[in-house]
mmCIF file of C-alpha atoms and ligand atoms in Angstrom:
data_model
loop_
_atom_site.group_PDB
_atom_site.id
_atom_site.type_symbol
_atom_site.label_atom_id
_atom_site.label_comp_id
_atom_site.label_asym_id
_atom_site.label_seq_id
_atom_site.Cartn_x
_atom_site.Cartn_y
_atom_site.Cartn_z
ATOM 1 C CA MET A 14 -40.820 -18.354 -13.194
ATOM 2 C CA SER A 15 -40.303 -14.709 -13.945
ATOM 3 C CA LEU A 16 -37.484 -12.243 -13.616
ATOM 4 C CA ILE A 17 -38.693 -9.294 -11.586
ATOM 5 C CA VAL A 18 -36.937 -6.077 -10.645
ATOM 6 C CA GLN A 19 -38.359 -4.600 -7.453
ATOM 7 C CA LYS A 20 -37.509 -1.095 -6.310
ATOM 8 C CA TYR A 21 -38.162 0.042 -2.742
ATOM 9 C CA GLY A 22 -38.205 3.751 -1.933
ATOM 10 C CA GLY A 23 -36.902 5.491 1.186
ATOM 11 C CA THR A 24 -40.011 5.087 3.365
ATOM 12 C CA SER A 25 -40.208 1.382 2.472
ATOM 13 C CA VAL A 26 -36.708 0.876 3.937
ATOM 14 C CA GLY A 27 -36.947 3.688 6.512
ATOM 15 C CA SER A 28 -36.216 1.590 9.632
ATOM 16 C CA VAL A 29 -34.846 -1.807 10.657
ATOM 17 C CA GLU A 30 -38.410 -3.122 10.967
ATOM 18 C CA ARG A 31 -39.282 -1.940 7.478
ATOM 19 C CA ILE A 32 -36.144 -3.475 6.003
ATOM 20 C CA GLN A 33 -37.161 -6.748 7.696
ATOM 21 C CA ALA A 34 -40.617 -6.422 6.124
ATOM 22 C CA VAL A 35 -39.077 -5.904 2.668
ATOM 23 C CA ALA A 36 -36.877 -8.968 3.246
ATOM 24 C CA GLU A 37 -39.998 -10.987 4.130
ATOM 25 C CA ARG A 38 -41.681 -9.961 0.913
ATOM 26 C CA VAL A 39 -38.598 -10.694 -1.179
ATOM 27 C CA ALA A 40 -38.121 -14.061 0.549
ATOM 28 C CA ARG A 41 -41.728 -15.022 -0.297
ATOM 29 C CA GLU A 42 -41.279 -14.181 -3.986
ATOM 30 C CA HIS A 43 -37.965 -16.020 -4.045
ATOM 31 C CA ALA A 44 -39.588 -19.090 -2.486
ATOM 32 C CA ALA A 45 -42.277 -18.899 -5.180
ATOM 33 C CA GLY A 46 -39.503 -19.454 -7.717
ATOM 34 C CA HIS A 47 -38.996 -15.959 -9.129
ATOM 35 C CA GLN A 48 -35.642 -14.445 -9.962
ATOM 36 C CA LEU A 49 -35.314 -11.137 -8.158
ATOM 37 C CA VAL A 50 -33.222 -8.027 -8.483
ATOM 38 C CA VAL A 51 -33.982 -5.576 -5.684
ATOM 39 C CA VAL A 52 -33.082 -1.901 -6.034
ATOM 40 C CA VAL A 53 -33.202 0.218 -2.905
ATOM 41 C CA SER A 54 -33.143 3.897 -2.003
ATOM 42 C CA ALA A 55 -31.434 5.346 1.038
ATOM 43 C CA MET A 56 -33.435 5.146 4.291
ATOM 44 C CA SER A 57 -35.973 7.995 4.349
ATOM 45 C CA GLY A 58 -34.446 11.352 5.245
ATOM 46 C CA GLU A 59 -30.915 10.051 4.771
ATOM 47 C CA THR A 60 -30.147 11.753 1.456
ATOM 48 C CA ASP A 61 -31.336 15.089 2.887
ATOM 49 C CA ARG A 62 -29.196 14.541 5.974
ATOM 50 C CA LEU A 63 -26.116 13.841 3.851
ATOM 51 C CA LEU A 64 -26.823 16.881 1.703
ATOM 52 C CA GLY A 65 -27.026 18.984 4.879
ATOM 53 C CA LEU A 66 -23.650 17.702 6.071
ATOM 54 C CA ALA A 67 -22.079 18.508 2.726
ATOM 55 C CA LYS A 68 -23.486 22.039 2.711
ATOM 56 C CA ALA A 69 -22.303 22.630 6.262
ATOM 57 C CA ILE A 70 -18.755 22.088 5.001
ATOM 58 C CA GLN A 71 -18.903 23.697 1.563
ATOM 59 C CA ASN A 72 -21.797 25.565 -0.056
ATOM 60 C CA PRO A 73 -22.388 24.872 -2.857
ATOM 61 C CA PRO A 74 -20.634 21.532 -2.465
ATOM 62 C CA SER A 75 -18.148 20.343 -5.059
ATOM 63 C CA PRO A 76 -20.269 18.227 -7.439
ATOM 64 C CA ARG A 77 -17.849 15.289 -7.583
ATOM 65 C CA GLU A 78 -17.397 15.131 -3.815
ATOM 66 C CA LEU A 79 -21.125 15.542 -3.212
ATOM 67 C CA ASP A 80 -21.780 12.366 -5.192
ATOM 68 C CA SER A 81 -19.233 10.556 -3.085
ATOM 69 C CA VAL A 82 -21.181 11.617 0.021
ATOM 70 C CA LEU A 83 -24.746 11.097 -1.309
ATOM 71 C CA SER A 84 -24.080 7.629 -2.711
ATOM 72 C CA THR A 85 -23.329 6.277 0.767
ATOM 73 C CA GLY A 86 -27.019 6.376 1.767
ATOM 74 C CA GLU A 87 -27.950 3.633 -0.667
ATOM 75 C CA GLN A 88 -24.785 1.659 0.141
ATOM 76 C CA VAL A 89 -25.985 1.262 3.730
ATOM 77 C CA THR A 90 -29.393 -0.029 2.670
ATOM 78 C CA ILE A 91 -28.112 -2.675 0.243
ATOM 79 C CA GLY A 92 -25.873 -4.192 2.902
ATOM 80 C CA LEU A 93 -28.634 -4.214 5.511
ATOM 81 C CA LEU A 94 -31.182 -5.756 3.154
ATOM 82 C CA ALA A 95 -28.749 -8.438 1.981
ATOM 83 C CA MET A 96 -28.102 -9.331 5.646
ATOM 84 C CA ALA A 97 -31.831 -9.467 6.384
ATOM 85 C CA LEU A 98 -32.228 -11.869 3.457
ATOM 86 C CA GLU A 99 -29.311 -14.058 4.515
ATOM 87 C CA ALA A 100 -30.746 -14.199 8.029
ATOM 88 C CA ARG A 101 -33.836 -15.747 6.428
ATOM 89 C CA GLY A 102 -31.781 -18.328 4.578
ATOM 90 C CA VAL A 103 -32.130 -16.531 1.248
ATOM 91 C CA PRO A 104 -28.804 -16.279 -0.608
ATOM 92 C CA ALA A 105 -28.269 -12.619 -1.468
ATOM 93 C CA ARG A 106 -25.508 -10.356 -2.703
ATOM 94 C CA SER A 107 -25.341 -6.578 -2.614
ATOM 95 C CA TYR A 108 -23.796 -4.343 -5.275
ATOM 96 C CA THR A 109 -23.093 -0.632 -5.458
ATOM 97 C CA GLY A 110 -23.640 1.081 -8.816
ATOM 98 C CA ALA A 111 -19.906 0.951 -9.507
ATOM 99 C CA GLN A 112 -19.721 -2.762 -8.628
ATOM 100 C CA VAL A 113 -22.480 -3.644 -11.088
ATOM 101 C CA ARG A 114 -20.929 -1.202 -13.426
ATOM 102 C CA ILE A 115 -23.837 1.045 -14.094
ATOM 103 C CA LEU A 116 -21.892 3.221 -16.482
ATOM 104 C CA THR A 117 -23.001 6.866 -16.613
ATOM 105 C CA ASP A 118 -21.788 10.080 -18.174
ATOM 106 C CA SER A 119 -19.774 12.416 -15.942
ATOM 107 C CA ALA A 120 -22.535 14.923 -15.154
ATOM 108 C CA PHE A 121 -22.182 14.755 -11.363
ATOM 109 C CA ASN A 122 -25.466 15.089 -9.401
ATOM 110 C CA LYS A 123 -27.555 14.469 -12.542
ATOM 111 C CA ALA A 124 -25.749 11.735 -14.436
ATOM 112 C CA ARG A 125 -27.393 9.700 -17.178
ATOM 113 C CA ILE A 126 -27.042 5.953 -17.503
ATOM 114 C CA GLU A 127 -25.183 4.907 -20.663
ATOM 115 C CA ALA A 128 -24.729 1.159 -20.250
ATOM 116 C CA ILE A 129 -25.160 -1.658 -17.760
ATOM 117 C CA ASP A 130 -23.137 -4.854 -17.698
ATOM 118 C CA ALA A 131 -25.884 -7.393 -17.009
ATOM 119 C CA ALA A 132 -23.734 -10.554 -17.161
ATOM 120 C CA PRO A 133 -22.598 -10.788 -13.499
ATOM 121 C CA ILE A 134 -26.133 -10.172 -12.240
ATOM 122 C CA ALA A 135 -27.520 -12.762 -14.630
ATOM 123 C CA SER A 136 -25.064 -15.365 -13.358
ATOM 124 C CA ASP A 137 -25.952 -14.613 -9.708
ATOM 125 C CA LEU A 138 -29.626 -14.989 -10.576
ATOM 126 C CA ALA A 139 -28.939 -18.273 -12.358
ATOM 127 C CA ALA A 140 -27.214 -19.460 -9.178
ATOM 128 C CA GLY A 141 -30.414 -18.751 -7.225
ATOM 129 C CA LYS A 142 -29.238 -15.585 -5.516
ATOM 130 C CA VAL A 143 -31.239 -12.436 -4.906
ATOM 131 C CA VAL A 144 -29.283 -9.457 -6.238
ATOM 132 C CA VAL A 145 -29.573 -6.231 -4.233
ATOM 133 C CA VAL A 146 -28.477 -3.070 -6.062
ATOM 134 C CA ALA A 147 -27.968 0.473 -4.790
ATOM 135 C CA GLY A 148 -30.283 2.866 -6.602
ATOM 136 C CA PHE A 149 -29.499 6.423 -7.691
ATOM 137 C CA GLN A 150 -25.808 5.844 -8.426
ATOM 138 C CA GLY A 151 -23.336 4.798 -11.061
ATOM 139 C CA VAL A 152 -19.765 5.230 -12.160
ATOM 140 C CA ASP A 153 -18.293 7.156 -15.078
ATOM 141 C CA LYS A 154 -15.681 5.853 -17.488
ATOM 142 C CA ASP A 155 -12.888 7.253 -15.302
ATOM 143 C CA GLY A 156 -14.165 5.464 -12.211
ATOM 144 C CA ASN A 157 -15.757 8.501 -10.535
ATOM 145 C CA ILE A 158 -18.885 7.839 -8.476
ATOM 146 C CA THR A 159 -21.927 9.618 -9.923
ATOM 147 C CA THR A 160 -25.566 10.067 -8.846
ATOM 148 C CA LEU A 161 -28.637 10.317 -11.046
ATOM 149 C CA GLY A 162 -30.584 13.211 -9.502
ATOM 150 C CA ARG A 163 -33.164 13.137 -6.695
ATOM 151 C CA GLY A 164 -35.586 10.265 -7.015
ATOM 152 C CA GLY A 165 -33.095 8.526 -9.302
ATOM 153 C CA SER A 166 -33.546 5.045 -7.838
ATOM 154 C CA ASP A 167 -36.686 4.654 -9.959
ATOM 155 C CA THR A 168 -34.504 5.104 -13.030
ATOM 156 C CA THR A 169 -31.961 2.571 -11.750
ATOM 157 C CA GLY A 170 -34.779 0.046 -11.380
ATOM 158 C CA VAL A 171 -36.122 0.626 -14.874
ATOM 159 C CA ALA A 172 -32.648 0.618 -16.446
ATOM 160 C CA LEU A 173 -31.811 -2.706 -14.796
ATOM 161 C CA ALA A 174 -35.137 -4.153 -15.911
ATOM 162 C CA ALA A 175 -34.362 -3.062 -19.479
ATOM 163 C CA ALA A 176 -30.802 -4.444 -19.400
ATOM 164 C CA LEU A 177 -31.926 -7.783 -17.937
ATOM 165 C CA LYS A 178 -35.071 -7.957 -20.075
ATOM 166 C CA ALA A 179 -37.070 -8.447 -16.893
ATOM 167 C CA ASP A 180 -40.743 -9.377 -17.088
ATOM 168 C CA GLU A 181 -41.731 -6.448 -14.895
ATOM 169 C CA CYS A 182 -40.276 -3.585 -12.909
ATOM 170 C CA GLN A 183 -42.208 -3.120 -9.678
ATOM 171 C CA ILE A 184 -41.892 0.207 -7.882
ATOM 172 C CA TYR A 185 -42.825 -0.201 -4.208
ATOM 173 C CA THR A 186 -43.746 3.063 -2.564
ATOM 174 C CA ASP A 187 -46.026 4.487 0.117
ATOM 175 C CA VAL A 188 -49.081 4.800 -2.122
ATOM 176 C CA ASP A 189 -50.844 1.790 -3.634
ATOM 177 C CA GLY A 190 -50.907 3.036 -7.211
ATOM 178 C CA VAL A 191 -51.660 5.945 -9.495
ATOM 179 C CA TYR A 192 -55.001 7.639 -8.842
ATOM 180 C CA THR A 193 -57.491 9.413 -11.087
ATOM 181 C CA THR A 194 -56.711 12.531 -9.047
ATOM 182 C CA ASP A 195 -55.305 13.513 -5.667
ATOM 183 C CA PRO A 196 -57.475 11.657 -3.085
ATOM 184 C CA ARG A 197 -56.939 14.544 -0.662
ATOM 185 C CA ILE A 198 -58.958 16.714 -3.039
ATOM 186 C CA VAL A 199 -61.454 14.105 -4.192
ATOM 187 C CA PRO A 200 -61.942 11.315 -1.622
ATOM 188 C CA GLU A 201 -63.738 9.176 -4.256
ATOM 189 C CA ALA A 202 -60.647 9.193 -6.482
ATOM 190 C CA ARG A 203 -60.010 5.730 -7.852
ATOM 191 C CA ARG A 204 -56.818 3.748 -8.279
ATOM 192 C CA LEU A 205 -56.155 3.112 -11.958
ATOM 193 C CA ASP A 206 -55.563 -0.515 -12.962
ATOM 194 C CA ARG A 207 -53.628 0.472 -16.055
ATOM 195 C CA ILE A 208 -52.314 3.623 -17.630
ATOM 196 C CA THR A 209 -50.155 4.281 -20.683
ATOM 197 C CA TYR A 210 -46.604 5.641 -20.513
ATOM 198 C CA GLU A 211 -47.783 8.782 -22.259
ATOM 199 C CA GLU A 212 -50.537 9.428 -19.750
ATOM 200 C CA MET A 213 -48.181 8.748 -16.862
ATOM 201 C CA LEU A 214 -45.690 11.242 -18.270
ATOM 202 C CA GLU A 215 -48.400 13.879 -18.452
ATOM 203 C CA MET A 216 -49.627 13.054 -14.954
ATOM 204 C CA ALA A 217 -46.092 12.974 -13.532
ATOM 205 C CA SER A 218 -45.112 16.307 -14.995
ATOM 206 C CA LEU A 219 -48.436 17.772 -13.917
ATOM 207 C CA GLY A 220 -47.866 17.111 -10.275
ATOM 208 C CA ALA A 221 -48.715 13.469 -9.561
ATOM 209 C CA LYS A 222 -45.314 12.892 -8.011
ATOM 210 C CA VAL A 223 -45.328 9.107 -7.854
ATOM 211 C CA LEU A 224 -42.395 8.317 -10.130
ATOM 212 C CA GLN A 225 -39.320 10.161 -11.294
ATOM 213 C CA ILE A 226 -40.289 11.429 -14.758
ATOM 214 C CA ARG A 227 -37.075 10.201 -16.300
ATOM 215 C CA SER A 228 -37.808 6.629 -15.225
ATOM 216 C CA VAL A 229 -41.106 6.707 -17.131
ATOM 217 C CA GLU A 230 -39.379 8.062 -20.248
ATOM 218 C CA PHE A 231 -36.838 5.278 -19.945
ATOM 219 C CA ALA A 232 -39.556 2.636 -19.464
ATOM 220 C CA SER A 233 -41.420 3.919 -22.500
ATOM 221 C CA LYS A 234 -38.305 3.929 -24.672
ATOM 222 C CA TYR A 235 -37.340 0.345 -23.767
ATOM 223 C CA GLN A 236 -40.916 -0.892 -23.305
ATOM 224 C CA VAL A 237 -40.375 -1.952 -19.711
ATOM 225 C CA THR A 238 -43.646 -2.838 -18.020
ATOM 226 C CA LEU A 239 -43.829 -0.827 -14.811
ATOM 227 C CA ARG A 240 -46.037 -1.428 -11.822
ATOM 228 C CA VAL A 241 -46.517 0.987 -8.920
ATOM 229 C CA LEU A 242 -47.465 -0.747 -5.656
ATOM 230 C CA SER A 243 -47.571 -0.120 -1.935
ATOM 231 C CA SER A 244 -45.071 -1.880 0.274
ATOM 232 C CA PHE A 245 -47.448 -1.553 3.203
ATOM 233 C CA LYS A 246 -50.659 -2.871 1.702
ATOM 234 C CA ASP A 247 -51.291 -5.821 -0.637
ATOM 235 C CA GLY A 248 -52.870 -5.119 -4.002
ATOM 236 C CA ALA A 249 -52.272 -5.162 -7.735
ATOM 237 C CA GLY A 250 -51.187 -1.510 -7.917
ATOM 238 C CA THR A 251 -51.163 0.325 -11.247
ATOM 239 C CA LEU A 252 -49.626 -1.127 -14.384
ATOM 240 C CA ILE A 253 -47.896 1.364 -16.682
ATOM 241 C CA THR A 254 -47.574 -0.021 -20.161
ATOM 242 C CA THR A 255 -48.086 0.513 -23.901
ATOM 243 C CA GLU A 256 -51.416 1.498 -25.382
ATOM 244 C CA GLU A 257 -51.680 -1.901 -27.117
ATOM 245 C CA ASN A 258 -51.700 -3.600 -23.716
ATOM 246 C CA ILE A 259 -54.695 -1.604 -22.617
ATOM 247 C CA MET A 260 -57.723 -3.054 -24.321
ATOM 248 C CA GLU A 261 -60.342 -0.542 -23.393
ATOM 249 C CA ALA A 262 -58.723 2.795 -22.903
ATOM 250 C CA ALA A 263 -60.738 5.100 -20.704
ATOM 251 C CA LEU A 264 -61.767 8.382 -22.256
ATOM 252 C CA ILE A 265 -60.100 10.313 -19.471
ATOM 253 C CA SER A 266 -57.618 8.756 -17.055
ATOM 254 C CA GLY A 267 -57.029 11.569 -14.647
ATOM 255 C CA VAL A 268 -57.364 15.170 -13.546
ATOM 256 C CA THR A 269 -54.330 16.957 -12.167
ATOM 257 C CA LEU A 270 -53.800 20.173 -10.256
ATOM 258 C CA ASN A 271 -50.546 22.070 -10.553
ATOM 259 C CA ARG A 272 -50.023 24.824 -7.997
ATOM 260 C CA ASP A 273 -46.468 25.612 -9.029
ATOM 261 C CA GLU A 274 -47.069 28.101 -11.812
ATOM 262 C CA ALA A 275 -47.488 31.862 -12.074
ATOM 263 C CA LYS A 276 -48.644 34.043 -14.948
ATOM 264 C CA LEU A 277 -47.029 37.100 -16.548
ATOM 265 C CA THR A 278 -48.547 39.477 -19.098
ATOM 266 C CA VAL A 279 -46.977 42.101 -21.312
ATOM 267 C CA LEU A 280 -49.757 44.520 -22.286
ATOM 268 C CA GLY A 281 -50.036 46.609 -25.411
ATOM 269 C CA VAL A 282 -47.044 45.561 -27.455
ATOM 270 C CA PRO A 283 -47.077 46.273 -31.204
ATOM 271 C CA ASP A 284 -48.419 43.320 -33.203
ATOM 272 C CA ARG A 285 -45.485 42.698 -35.511
ATOM 273 C CA PRO A 286 -43.168 39.828 -36.499
ATOM 274 C CA GLY A 287 -40.508 39.075 -33.901
ATOM 275 C CA ILE A 288 -42.415 40.303 -30.865
ATOM 276 C CA ALA A 289 -42.817 36.854 -29.264
ATOM 277 C CA SER A 290 -39.140 36.159 -29.622
ATOM 278 C CA ALA A 291 -38.251 39.624 -28.312
ATOM 279 C CA ILE A 292 -40.322 38.950 -25.173
ATOM 280 C CA LEU A 293 -39.324 35.343 -24.544
ATOM 281 C CA GLY A 294 -35.696 35.449 -25.729
ATOM 282 C CA PRO A 295 -34.305 37.134 -22.588
ATOM 283 C CA VAL A 296 -36.493 34.866 -20.423
ATOM 284 C CA ALA A 297 -35.048 31.769 -22.087
ATOM 285 C CA ASP A 298 -31.534 33.219 -21.819
ATOM 286 C CA ALA A 299 -32.053 33.358 -18.060
ATOM 287 C CA ASN A 300 -32.818 29.625 -18.136
ATOM 288 C CA ILE A 301 -36.438 30.138 -17.155
ATOM 289 C CA GLU A 302 -38.784 27.557 -18.574
ATOM 290 C CA VAL A 303 -42.013 28.823 -20.081
ATOM 291 C CA ASP A 304 -45.087 26.599 -20.085
ATOM 292 C CA MET A 305 -48.340 27.984 -21.509
ATOM 293 C CA ILE A 306 -48.380 30.925 -23.924
ATOM 294 C CA VAL A 307 -51.309 33.009 -25.170
ATOM 295 C CA GLN A 308 -51.286 36.061 -27.388
ATOM 296 C CA ASN A 309 -54.324 38.135 -28.275
ATOM 297 C CA VAL A 310 -54.617 41.109 -30.560
ATOM 298 C CA ALA A 311 -56.919 44.022 -29.752
ATOM 299 C CA ALA A 312 -58.948 46.031 -32.280
ATOM 300 C CA ASP A 313 -56.370 48.837 -32.163
ATOM 301 C CA GLY A 314 -53.739 46.404 -33.461
ATOM 302 C CA SER A 315 -51.767 46.119 -30.216
ATOM 303 C CA ALA A 316 -51.185 42.722 -28.655
ATOM 304 C CA ASP A 317 -51.248 41.321 -25.107
ATOM 305 C CA PHE A 318 -48.820 38.511 -24.508
ATOM 306 C CA THR A 319 -49.318 36.139 -21.565
ATOM 307 C CA PHE A 320 -47.279 33.147 -20.420
ATOM 308 C CA THR A 321 -46.711 31.001 -17.341
ATOM 309 C CA VAL A 322 -43.493 30.061 -15.539
ATOM 310 C CA HIS A 323 -42.660 28.117 -12.391
ATOM 311 C CA ARG A 324 -43.597 30.188 -9.333
ATOM 312 C CA ASN A 325 -39.980 30.101 -8.146
ATOM 313 C CA ASP A 326 -38.979 31.900 -11.342
ATOM 314 C CA PHE A 327 -41.724 34.514 -11.176
ATOM 315 C CA ASP A 328 -39.696 37.357 -9.621
ATOM 316 C CA ARG A 329 -36.804 36.916 -12.010
ATOM 317 C CA ALA A 330 -39.096 36.713 -15.050
ATOM 318 C CA PHE A 331 -40.984 39.822 -13.922
ATOM 319 C CA ALA A 332 -37.743 41.784 -13.530
ATOM 320 C CA ILE A 333 -36.615 40.729 -17.007
ATOM 321 C CA LEU A 334 -39.896 41.888 -18.563
ATOM 322 C CA GLU A 335 -39.771 45.233 -16.740
ATOM 323 C CA THR A 336 -36.276 45.768 -18.106
ATOM 324 C CA SER A 337 -37.292 44.980 -21.676
ATOM 325 C CA ALA A 338 -40.671 46.787 -21.537
ATOM 326 C CA ALA A 339 -39.288 50.058 -22.884
ATOM 327 C CA THR A 340 -37.539 48.489 -25.872
ATOM 328 C CA LEU A 341 -40.666 46.444 -26.583
ATOM 329 C CA LYS A 342 -42.786 49.626 -26.430
ATOM 330 C CA ALA A 343 -45.098 47.765 -24.048
ATOM 331 C CA ARG A 344 -47.801 49.681 -22.187
ATOM 332 C CA GLN A 345 -47.463 47.673 -18.970
ATOM 333 C CA VAL A 346 -46.228 44.436 -17.406
ATOM 334 C CA THR A 347 -48.483 42.608 -14.961
ATOM 335 C CA GLY A 348 -48.201 39.359 -13.063
ATOM 336 C CA ASP A 349 -50.394 36.955 -11.147
ATOM 337 C CA ARG A 350 -49.124 34.312 -8.742
ATOM 338 C CA LYS A 351 -52.571 33.282 -7.595
ATOM 339 C CA ILE A 352 -53.304 30.891 -10.388
ATOM 340 C CA VAL A 353 -53.304 27.120 -10.787
ATOM 341 C CA LYS A 354 -53.310 24.817 -13.770
ATOM 342 C CA VAL A 355 -55.945 22.092 -13.975
ATOM 343 C CA SER A 356 -55.535 19.379 -16.615
ATOM 344 C CA LEU A 357 -57.526 16.495 -18.008
ATOM 345 C CA VAL A 358 -55.381 13.637 -19.300
ATOM 346 C CA GLY A 359 -56.452 10.652 -21.400
ATOM 347 C CA VAL A 360 -55.420 8.831 -24.568
ATOM 348 C CA GLY A 361 -59.128 8.402 -25.316
ATOM 349 C CA MET A 362 -59.215 12.080 -26.280
ATOM 350 C CA ARG A 363 -57.510 11.237 -29.549
ATOM 351 C CA SER A 364 -60.558 9.447 -30.850
ATOM 352 C CA HIS A 365 -63.293 11.522 -29.226
ATOM 353 C CA ALA A 366 -64.323 15.009 -30.178
ATOM 354 C CA GLY A 367 -66.070 17.363 -27.807
ATOM 355 C CA ILE A 368 -64.084 16.686 -24.631
ATOM 356 C CA ALA A 369 -62.850 20.263 -24.449
ATOM 357 C CA SER A 370 -66.290 21.819 -24.849
ATOM 358 C CA ARG A 371 -67.695 19.470 -22.198
ATOM 359 C CA ALA A 372 -64.913 20.482 -19.825
ATOM 360 C CA PHE A 373 -65.434 24.189 -20.484
ATOM 361 C CA ARG A 374 -69.187 23.890 -19.905
ATOM 362 C CA VAL A 375 -68.637 22.182 -16.544
ATOM 363 C CA LEU A 376 -66.327 24.981 -15.448
ATOM 364 C CA ALA A 377 -68.799 27.601 -16.641
ATOM 365 C CA ASP A 378 -71.621 25.936 -14.689
ATOM 366 C CA GLU A 379 -69.465 26.298 -11.556
ATOM 367 C CA GLY A 380 -68.854 29.965 -12.363
ATOM 368 C CA ILE A 381 -65.143 29.394 -12.877
ATOM 369 C CA ASN A 382 -63.451 31.784 -15.264
ATOM 370 C CA ILE A 383 -60.812 30.255 -17.555
ATOM 371 C CA LYS A 384 -57.763 32.499 -17.969
ATOM 372 C CA MET A 385 -55.705 30.414 -20.345
ATOM 373 C CA ILE A 386 -56.130 27.202 -22.316
ATOM 374 C CA SER A 387 -53.675 24.832 -23.902
ATOM 375 C CA THR A 388 -54.205 21.443 -25.462
ATOM 376 C CA SER A 389 -52.218 18.498 -26.769
ATOM 377 C CA GLU A 390 -53.422 15.244 -28.307
ATOM 378 C CA ILE A 391 -54.032 13.665 -24.902
ATOM 379 C CA LYS A 392 -54.337 16.665 -22.582
ATOM 380 C CA ILE A 393 -56.409 19.792 -21.992
ATOM 381 C CA SER A 394 -55.071 22.327 -19.489
ATOM 382 C CA VAL A 395 -56.730 25.459 -18.158
ATOM 383 C CA VAL A 396 -55.399 28.181 -15.913
ATOM 384 C CA VAL A 397 -57.879 29.408 -13.292
ATOM 385 C CA ASP A 398 -57.757 31.474 -10.073
ATOM 386 C CA ASP A 399 -56.144 29.378 -7.372
ATOM 387 C CA LYS A 400 -59.212 29.627 -5.139
ATOM 388 C CA TYR A 401 -61.171 27.659 -7.759
ATOM 389 C CA GLY A 402 -58.529 24.984 -8.387
ATOM 390 C CA GLU A 403 -59.943 22.252 -6.172
ATOM 391 C CA LEU A 404 -63.510 22.989 -7.215
ATOM 392 C CA ALA A 405 -62.478 22.657 -10.873
ATOM 393 C CA VAL A 406 -60.795 19.321 -10.168
ATOM 394 C CA ARG A 407 -63.863 17.984 -8.347
ATOM 395 C CA ALA A 408 -66.257 19.150 -11.049
ATOM 396 C CA LEU A 409 -64.213 17.641 -13.895
ATOM 397 C CA HIS A 410 -63.594 14.409 -11.991
ATOM 398 C CA ALA A 411 -67.352 14.003 -11.531
ATOM 399 C CA GLU A 412 -68.263 15.048 -15.078
ATOM 400 C CA PHE A 413 -66.023 12.412 -16.643
ATOM 401 C CA GLY A 414 -67.170 9.637 -14.301
ATOM 402 C CA LEU A 415 -63.785 8.978 -12.770
ATOM 403 C CA ALA A 416 -65.002 8.029 -9.304
ATOM 404 C CA GLY A 417 -66.118 4.569 -8.248
ATOM 405 C CA GLU A 418 -64.829 1.018 -8.516
ATOM 406 C CA ALA A 419 -61.785 0.168 -10.634
HETATM 407 N N1 LIG B 505 -32.070 8.629 -2.175
HETATM 408 C C1 LIG B 505 -32.251 9.461 -3.343
HETATM 409 C C2 LIG B 505 -33.208 10.592 -3.047
HETATM 410 O O1 LIG B 505 -33.649 10.751 -1.928
HETATM 411 C C3 LIG B 505 -32.696 8.671 -4.536
HETATM 412 C C4 LIG B 505 -34.056 8.020 -4.417
HETATM 413 O O2 LIG B 505 -34.577 7.862 -3.329
HETATM 414 O O3 LIG B 505 -34.604 7.635 -5.444
HETATM 415 O O4 LIG B 505 -33.504 11.378 -3.908
HETATM 416 MG MG1 MG B 506 -38.875 8.302 -4.765
#
């Protein structure tokens, strides 16, 4: 007998029929003798609908009141699922975040979980009941309803699994696992059996939008074994766990493509101490996040300084640089939105030299010019022209033998 936390996303509970299908699955696991805590999202589209209503009344909506509105989506689903379970003769009980007492801070719309009182849930489980919990919400110390940020039900699931010391936290979604790359770009992309937390964090932040990033950080911190599975198709999914639990780490686990960045360059600034901070200080002050940074010095002693930001921040960042160009004594400011970032991710890189040069050779053979490079212990990223992005992904995926059977 194991204690399992299952989380079902919006599409998995998107209609009465789908809620019935989730109830069937839960009933089967319950009959097999497992203890189950089920965390659900709002029905698909519901959170957006509620957000629209709020904005039609007040824009931007009052953060506290918005959480009162948004949290109702999940409250509907827990009641419906508990009924569907009862109708099948499975004893079930639904709880809102406040009823469990998922205690959060008071940062409305992006609250963080501080503590969970696991005792009442544990006693329901001991009595043979299935516990159904509303994802994405909590309560602060003053009793205000809070929400955890979009996609936050994943984090509710992981936090409950940590608090209850569950054997596994299963995230049911509309894809059957984490893939070596986007199957729409590379049809031979393969589902990964296992991946480390670290790799998943890199893949998640690089555009493989399967899990809320914060839930993976949480799982890694509390060593909660996570599994991503499809609620529409049977299969083992992808296990996300510690490196020790992965006997034979693959050299490379995945290739990602990020189309959300844009590049800015300040040309011909004097090469002297303080120049990087003079360029990036005002950008940071405007709350714009900078990703990759490259500086090169020309023979005449002047420097070119290039960095990337989210495409949505491009116009603002460009305006800031134009304003500071005179003080910086820069020759010119240029920008390029037509770039993408392609990354190779794998813990195997730590123990193998030569991955970067192999990757660069493959790109060269395809005639793809690399504009920027950055590396970490388990990741190599390059910026290339956006028209070459998919070609770069396909070439790297093939080079590192990622296609084929799991
Ligand atoms: N219903 C919320 C959202 O749409 C939370 C979640 O689904 O995880 O973002
Ligand atoms: Mg989600």
